[in-house]
XYZ file of N, CA, C and O in Angstrom:
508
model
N -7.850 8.113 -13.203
C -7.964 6.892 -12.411
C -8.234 7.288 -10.960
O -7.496 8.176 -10.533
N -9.274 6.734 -10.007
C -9.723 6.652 -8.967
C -9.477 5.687 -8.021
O -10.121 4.647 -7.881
N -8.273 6.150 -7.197
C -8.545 5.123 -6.068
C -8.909 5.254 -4.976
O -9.007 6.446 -4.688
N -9.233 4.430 -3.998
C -9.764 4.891 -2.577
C -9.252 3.601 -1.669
O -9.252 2.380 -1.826
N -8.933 4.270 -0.915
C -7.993 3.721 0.285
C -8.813 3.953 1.359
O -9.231 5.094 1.551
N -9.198 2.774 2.311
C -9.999 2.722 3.272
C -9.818 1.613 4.299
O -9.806 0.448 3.902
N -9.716 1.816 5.237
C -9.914 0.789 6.339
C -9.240 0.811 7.519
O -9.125 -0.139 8.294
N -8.513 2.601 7.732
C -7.416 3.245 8.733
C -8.481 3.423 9.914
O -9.618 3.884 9.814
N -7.896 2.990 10.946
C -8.235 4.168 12.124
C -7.368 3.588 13.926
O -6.241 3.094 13.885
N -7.899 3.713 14.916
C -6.887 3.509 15.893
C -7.104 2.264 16.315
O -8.248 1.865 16.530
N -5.969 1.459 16.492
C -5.733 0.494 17.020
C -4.459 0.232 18.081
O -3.384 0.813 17.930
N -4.663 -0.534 18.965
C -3.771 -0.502 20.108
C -2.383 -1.376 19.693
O -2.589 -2.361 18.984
N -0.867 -1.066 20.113
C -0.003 -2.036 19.911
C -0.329 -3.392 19.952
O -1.118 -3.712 20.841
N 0.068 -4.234 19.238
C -0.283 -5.289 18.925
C -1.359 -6.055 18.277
O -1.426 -7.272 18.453
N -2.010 -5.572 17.710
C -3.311 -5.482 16.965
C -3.691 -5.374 15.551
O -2.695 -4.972 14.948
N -4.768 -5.564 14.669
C -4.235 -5.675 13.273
C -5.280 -4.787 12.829
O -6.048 -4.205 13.595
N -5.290 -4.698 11.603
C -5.958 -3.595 10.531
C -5.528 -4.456 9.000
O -4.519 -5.073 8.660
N -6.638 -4.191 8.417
C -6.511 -4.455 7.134
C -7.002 -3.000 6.472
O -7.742 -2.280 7.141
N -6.618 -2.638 5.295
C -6.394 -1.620 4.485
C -6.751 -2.286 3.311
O -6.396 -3.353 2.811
N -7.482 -1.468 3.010
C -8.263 -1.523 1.033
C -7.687 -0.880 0.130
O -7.159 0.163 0.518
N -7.554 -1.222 -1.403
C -7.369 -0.212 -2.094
C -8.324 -0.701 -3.279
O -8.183 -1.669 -4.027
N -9.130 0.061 -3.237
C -10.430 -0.388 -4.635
C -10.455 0.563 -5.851
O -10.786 1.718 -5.584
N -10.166 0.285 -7.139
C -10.133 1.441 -7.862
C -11.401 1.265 -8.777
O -11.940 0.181 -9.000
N -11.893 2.761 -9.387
C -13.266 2.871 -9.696
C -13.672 2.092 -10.744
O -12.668 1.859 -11.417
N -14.493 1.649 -11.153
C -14.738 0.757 -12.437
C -14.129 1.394 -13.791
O -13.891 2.574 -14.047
N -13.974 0.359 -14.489
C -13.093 0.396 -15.923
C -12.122 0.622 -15.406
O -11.686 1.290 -16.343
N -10.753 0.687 -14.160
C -9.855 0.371 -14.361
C -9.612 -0.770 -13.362
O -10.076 -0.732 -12.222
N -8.899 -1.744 -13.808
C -8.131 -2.742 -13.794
C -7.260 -3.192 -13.128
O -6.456 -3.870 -13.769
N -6.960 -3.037 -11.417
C -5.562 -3.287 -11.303
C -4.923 -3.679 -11.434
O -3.780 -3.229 -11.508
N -5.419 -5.195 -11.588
C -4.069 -6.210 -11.730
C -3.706 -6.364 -13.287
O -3.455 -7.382 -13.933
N -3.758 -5.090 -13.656
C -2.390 -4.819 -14.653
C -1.314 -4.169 -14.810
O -0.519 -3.875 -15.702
N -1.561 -3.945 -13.209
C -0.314 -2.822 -12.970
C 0.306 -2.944 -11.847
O -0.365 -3.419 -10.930
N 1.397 -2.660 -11.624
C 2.325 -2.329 -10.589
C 1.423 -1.672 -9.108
O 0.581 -0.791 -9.281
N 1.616 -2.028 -8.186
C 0.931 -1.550 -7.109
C 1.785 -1.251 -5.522
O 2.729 -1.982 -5.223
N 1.547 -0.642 -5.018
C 2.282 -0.430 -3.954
C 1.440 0.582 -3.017
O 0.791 1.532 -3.456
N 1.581 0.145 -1.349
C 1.949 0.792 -0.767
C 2.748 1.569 0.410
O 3.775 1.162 0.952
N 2.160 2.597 0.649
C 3.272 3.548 1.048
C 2.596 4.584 2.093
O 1.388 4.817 2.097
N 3.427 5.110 2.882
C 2.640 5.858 4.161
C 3.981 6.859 4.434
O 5.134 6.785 4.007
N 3.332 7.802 5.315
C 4.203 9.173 5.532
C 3.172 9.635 6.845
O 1.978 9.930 6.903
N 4.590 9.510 8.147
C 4.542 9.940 9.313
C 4.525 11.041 9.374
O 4.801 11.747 8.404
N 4.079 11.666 10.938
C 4.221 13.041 10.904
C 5.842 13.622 11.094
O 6.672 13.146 11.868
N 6.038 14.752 10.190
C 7.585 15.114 10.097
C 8.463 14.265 9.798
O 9.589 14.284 10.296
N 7.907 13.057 8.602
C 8.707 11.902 8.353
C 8.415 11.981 6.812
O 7.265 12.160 6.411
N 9.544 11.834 5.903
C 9.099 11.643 4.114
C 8.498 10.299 4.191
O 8.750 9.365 4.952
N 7.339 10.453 2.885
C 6.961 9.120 2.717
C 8.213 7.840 2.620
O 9.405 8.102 2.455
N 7.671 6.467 2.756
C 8.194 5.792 2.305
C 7.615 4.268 1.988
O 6.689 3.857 2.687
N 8.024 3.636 1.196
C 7.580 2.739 0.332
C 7.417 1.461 1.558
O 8.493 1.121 2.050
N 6.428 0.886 1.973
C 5.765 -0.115 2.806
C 5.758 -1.663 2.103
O 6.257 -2.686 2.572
N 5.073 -1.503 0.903
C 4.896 -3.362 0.310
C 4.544 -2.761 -1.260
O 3.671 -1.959 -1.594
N 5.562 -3.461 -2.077
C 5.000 -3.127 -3.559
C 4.530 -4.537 -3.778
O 4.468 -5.442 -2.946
N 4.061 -4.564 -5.644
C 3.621 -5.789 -5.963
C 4.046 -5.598 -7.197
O 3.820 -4.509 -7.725
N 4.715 -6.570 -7.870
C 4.770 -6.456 -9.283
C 3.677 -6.609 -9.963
O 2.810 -7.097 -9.238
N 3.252 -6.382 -11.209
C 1.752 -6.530 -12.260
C 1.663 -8.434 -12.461
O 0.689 -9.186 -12.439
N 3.003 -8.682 -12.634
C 2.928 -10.135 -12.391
C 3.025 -10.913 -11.187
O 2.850 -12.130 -11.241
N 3.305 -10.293 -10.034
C 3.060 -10.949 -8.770
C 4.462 -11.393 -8.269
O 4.858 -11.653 -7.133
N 5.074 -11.399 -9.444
C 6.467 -11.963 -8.976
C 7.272 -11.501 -8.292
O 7.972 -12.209 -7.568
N 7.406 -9.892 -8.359
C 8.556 -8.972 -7.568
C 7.552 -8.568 -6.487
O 6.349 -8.454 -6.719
N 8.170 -8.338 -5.175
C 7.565 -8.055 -4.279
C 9.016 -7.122 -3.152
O 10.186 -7.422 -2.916
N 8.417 -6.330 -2.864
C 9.152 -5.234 -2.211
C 8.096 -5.123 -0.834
O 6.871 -5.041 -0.918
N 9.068 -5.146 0.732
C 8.858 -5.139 1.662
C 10.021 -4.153 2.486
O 11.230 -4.250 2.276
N 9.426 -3.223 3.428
C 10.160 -2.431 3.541
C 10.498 -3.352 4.836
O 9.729 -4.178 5.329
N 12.471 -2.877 5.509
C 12.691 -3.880 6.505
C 11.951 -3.742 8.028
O 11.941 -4.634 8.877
N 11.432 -2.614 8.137
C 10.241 -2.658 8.992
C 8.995 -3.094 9.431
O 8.337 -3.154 10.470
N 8.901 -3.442 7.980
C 6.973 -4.335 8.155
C 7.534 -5.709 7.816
O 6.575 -6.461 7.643
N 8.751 -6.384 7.640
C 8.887 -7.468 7.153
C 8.002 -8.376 8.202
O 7.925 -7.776 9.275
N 7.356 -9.554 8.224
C 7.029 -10.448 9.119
C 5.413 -10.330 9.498
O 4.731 -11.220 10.007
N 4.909 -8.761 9.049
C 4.011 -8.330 9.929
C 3.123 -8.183 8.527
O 2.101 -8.848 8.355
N 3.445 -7.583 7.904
C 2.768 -7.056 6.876
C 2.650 -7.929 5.830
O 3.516 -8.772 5.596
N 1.300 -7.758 4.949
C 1.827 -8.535 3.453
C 0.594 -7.877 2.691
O -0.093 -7.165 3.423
N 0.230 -7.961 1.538
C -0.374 -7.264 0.329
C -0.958 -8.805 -0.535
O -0.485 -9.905 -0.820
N -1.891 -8.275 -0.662
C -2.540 -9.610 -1.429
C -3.273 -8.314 -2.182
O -3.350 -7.110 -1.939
N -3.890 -9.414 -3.474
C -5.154 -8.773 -4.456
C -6.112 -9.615 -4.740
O -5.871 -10.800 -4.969
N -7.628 -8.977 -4.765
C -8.362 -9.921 -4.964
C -9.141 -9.055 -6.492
O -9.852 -8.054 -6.405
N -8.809 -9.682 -7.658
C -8.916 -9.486 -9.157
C -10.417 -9.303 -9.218
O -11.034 -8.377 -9.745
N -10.979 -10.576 -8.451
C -12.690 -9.944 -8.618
C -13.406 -9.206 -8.143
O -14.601 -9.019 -8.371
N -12.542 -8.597 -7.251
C -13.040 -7.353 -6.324
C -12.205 -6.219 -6.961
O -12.797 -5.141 -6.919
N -11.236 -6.187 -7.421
C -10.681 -5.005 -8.108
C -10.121 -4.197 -6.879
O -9.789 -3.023 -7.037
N -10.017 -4.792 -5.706
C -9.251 -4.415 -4.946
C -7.641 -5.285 -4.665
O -7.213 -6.333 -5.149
N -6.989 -4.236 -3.590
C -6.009 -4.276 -3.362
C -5.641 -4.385 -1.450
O -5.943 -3.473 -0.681
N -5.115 -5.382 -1.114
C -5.125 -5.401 0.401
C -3.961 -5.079 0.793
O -2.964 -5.059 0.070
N -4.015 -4.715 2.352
C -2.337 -4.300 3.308
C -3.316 -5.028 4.297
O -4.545 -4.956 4.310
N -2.521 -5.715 5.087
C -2.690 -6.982 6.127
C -1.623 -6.248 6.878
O -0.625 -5.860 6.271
N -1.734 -6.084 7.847
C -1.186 -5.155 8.539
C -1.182 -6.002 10.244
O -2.052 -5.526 10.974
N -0.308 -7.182 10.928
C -0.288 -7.499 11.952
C 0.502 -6.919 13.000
O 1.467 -6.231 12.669
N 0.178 -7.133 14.495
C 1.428 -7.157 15.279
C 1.912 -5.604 15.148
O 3.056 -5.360 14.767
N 0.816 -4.363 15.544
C 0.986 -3.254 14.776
C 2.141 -2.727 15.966
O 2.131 -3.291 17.060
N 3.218 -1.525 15.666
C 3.728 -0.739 16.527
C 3.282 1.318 16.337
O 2.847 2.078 15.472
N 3.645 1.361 17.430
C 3.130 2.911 17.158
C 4.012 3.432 16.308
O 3.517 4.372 15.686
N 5.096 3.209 16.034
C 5.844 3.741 14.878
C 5.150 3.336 13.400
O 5.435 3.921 12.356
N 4.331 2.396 13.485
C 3.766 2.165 12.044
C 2.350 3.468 11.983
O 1.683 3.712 10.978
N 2.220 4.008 13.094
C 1.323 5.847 12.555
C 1.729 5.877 11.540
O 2.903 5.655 11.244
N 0.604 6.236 10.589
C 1.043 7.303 9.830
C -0.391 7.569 8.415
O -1.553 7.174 8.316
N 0.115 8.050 7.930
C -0.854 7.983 6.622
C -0.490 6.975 5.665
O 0.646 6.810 5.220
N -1.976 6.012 5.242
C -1.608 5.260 3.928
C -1.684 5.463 2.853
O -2.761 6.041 2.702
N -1.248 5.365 2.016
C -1.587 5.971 0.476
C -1.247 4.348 -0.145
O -0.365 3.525 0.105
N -2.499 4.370 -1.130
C -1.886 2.911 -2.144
C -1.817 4.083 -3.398
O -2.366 5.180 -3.495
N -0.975 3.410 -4.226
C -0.948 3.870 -5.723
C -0.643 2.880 -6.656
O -0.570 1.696 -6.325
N -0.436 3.316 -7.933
C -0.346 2.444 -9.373
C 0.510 3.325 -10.484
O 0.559 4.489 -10.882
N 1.194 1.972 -10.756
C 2.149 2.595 -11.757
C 1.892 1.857 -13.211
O 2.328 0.753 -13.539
N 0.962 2.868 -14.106
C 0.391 2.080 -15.554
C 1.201 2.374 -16.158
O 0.759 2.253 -17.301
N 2.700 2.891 -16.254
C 3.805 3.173 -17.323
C 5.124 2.179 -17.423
O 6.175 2.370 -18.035
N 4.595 0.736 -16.388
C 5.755 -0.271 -16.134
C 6.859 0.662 -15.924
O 7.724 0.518 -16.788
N 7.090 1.461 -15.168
C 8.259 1.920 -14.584
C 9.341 1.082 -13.975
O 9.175 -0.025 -13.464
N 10.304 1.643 -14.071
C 11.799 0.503 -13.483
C 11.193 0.577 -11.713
O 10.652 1.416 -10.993
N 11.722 -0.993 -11.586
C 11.361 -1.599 -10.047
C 11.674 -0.357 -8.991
O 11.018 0.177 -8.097
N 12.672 -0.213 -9.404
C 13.532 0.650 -8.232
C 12.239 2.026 -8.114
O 11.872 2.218 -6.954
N 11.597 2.902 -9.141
C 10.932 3.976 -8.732
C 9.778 3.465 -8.230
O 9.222 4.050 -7.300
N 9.159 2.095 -8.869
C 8.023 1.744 -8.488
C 8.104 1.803 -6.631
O 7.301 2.536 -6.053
N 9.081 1.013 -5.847
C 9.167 1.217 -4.989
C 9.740 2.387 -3.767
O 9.557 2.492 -2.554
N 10.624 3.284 -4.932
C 10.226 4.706 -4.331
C 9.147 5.841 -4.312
O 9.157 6.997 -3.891
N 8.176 5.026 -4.959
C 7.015 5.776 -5.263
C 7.092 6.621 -6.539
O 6.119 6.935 -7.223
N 8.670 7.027 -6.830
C 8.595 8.104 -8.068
C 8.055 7.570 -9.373
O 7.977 8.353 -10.320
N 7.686 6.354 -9.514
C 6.928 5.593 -10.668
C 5.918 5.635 -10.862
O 5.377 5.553 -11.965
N 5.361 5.790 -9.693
C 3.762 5.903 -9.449
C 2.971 6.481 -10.119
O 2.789 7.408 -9.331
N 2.246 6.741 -11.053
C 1.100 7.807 -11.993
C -0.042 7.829 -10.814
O -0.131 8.796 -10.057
N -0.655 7.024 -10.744
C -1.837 7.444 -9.586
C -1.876 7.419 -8.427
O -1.374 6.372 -8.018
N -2.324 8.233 -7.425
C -2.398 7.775 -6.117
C -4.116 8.049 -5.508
O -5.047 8.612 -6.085
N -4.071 7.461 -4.253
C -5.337 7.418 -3.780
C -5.038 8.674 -2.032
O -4.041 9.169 -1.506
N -6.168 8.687 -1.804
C -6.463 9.584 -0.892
C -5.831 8.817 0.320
O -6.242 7.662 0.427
N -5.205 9.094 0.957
C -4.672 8.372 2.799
C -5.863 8.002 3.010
O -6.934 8.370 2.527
N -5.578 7.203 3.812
C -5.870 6.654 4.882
C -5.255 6.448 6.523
O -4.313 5.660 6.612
N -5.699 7.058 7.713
C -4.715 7.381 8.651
C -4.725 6.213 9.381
O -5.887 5.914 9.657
N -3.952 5.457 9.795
C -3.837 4.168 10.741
C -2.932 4.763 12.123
O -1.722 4.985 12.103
N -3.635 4.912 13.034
C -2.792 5.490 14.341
C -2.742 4.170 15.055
O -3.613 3.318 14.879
N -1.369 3.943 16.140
C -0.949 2.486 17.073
C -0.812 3.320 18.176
O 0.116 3.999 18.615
N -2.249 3.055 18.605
C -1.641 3.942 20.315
C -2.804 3.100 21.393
O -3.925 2.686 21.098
N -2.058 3.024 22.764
C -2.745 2.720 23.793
C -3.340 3.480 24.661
O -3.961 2.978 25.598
């Protein structure tokens, strides 16, 4: 499975970015668990906005609450991060991934559920 994560680069405090996650034809996302997740410099990753396969569970980390949100668009076979109101602490690398093994909520949103991931994407918040 192929994903690609695209739409990082510098933006000034307070400012927005949207982030892609498109995976290659014949697979499917919205049958799966989705999330993402980013890792600062000298910082472990950590889990940003999941999505359940049914839309229903949704995981927001208490940092992006307000600012952030994750939508999917099924006929595009992509995956969005809406990303407002940015701070320089939100640097870092993005990674989206997918979890096709319905893994329990809890790894999905530590990432340890995850089977695929996509290449970063770097989003820097600087003036």
């Amino acid at each position: 499975v192929q994903l690609q994560a695209s739409g990082g680069g510098l933006v000034q405090p307070g400012g927005s970015l949207r982030l892609s996650c498109a995976a290659a034809s014949g697979f499917t996302l919205d049958y799966y668990a989705i999330g993402w997740f980013r890792q600062a410099p000298g910082k472990e990753r950590e889990g940003v906005l999941c999505i359940s396969k049914s839309g229903g569970s949704r995981y927001y980390a208490d940092s992006v609450k307000g600012r952030f949100t994750i939508s999917r668009d099924n006929a595009k076979n992509t995956v969005y991060l809406q990303m407002n109101s940015l701070k320089p602490e939100d640097t870092a690398v993005y990674y989206c991934a997918v979890d096709t093994r319905r893994s329990a909520w809890s790894t999905v949103v530590s990432g340890v559920g995850m089977d695929y991931w996509g290449k970063g994407t770097l989003v820097t918040v600087s003036s």
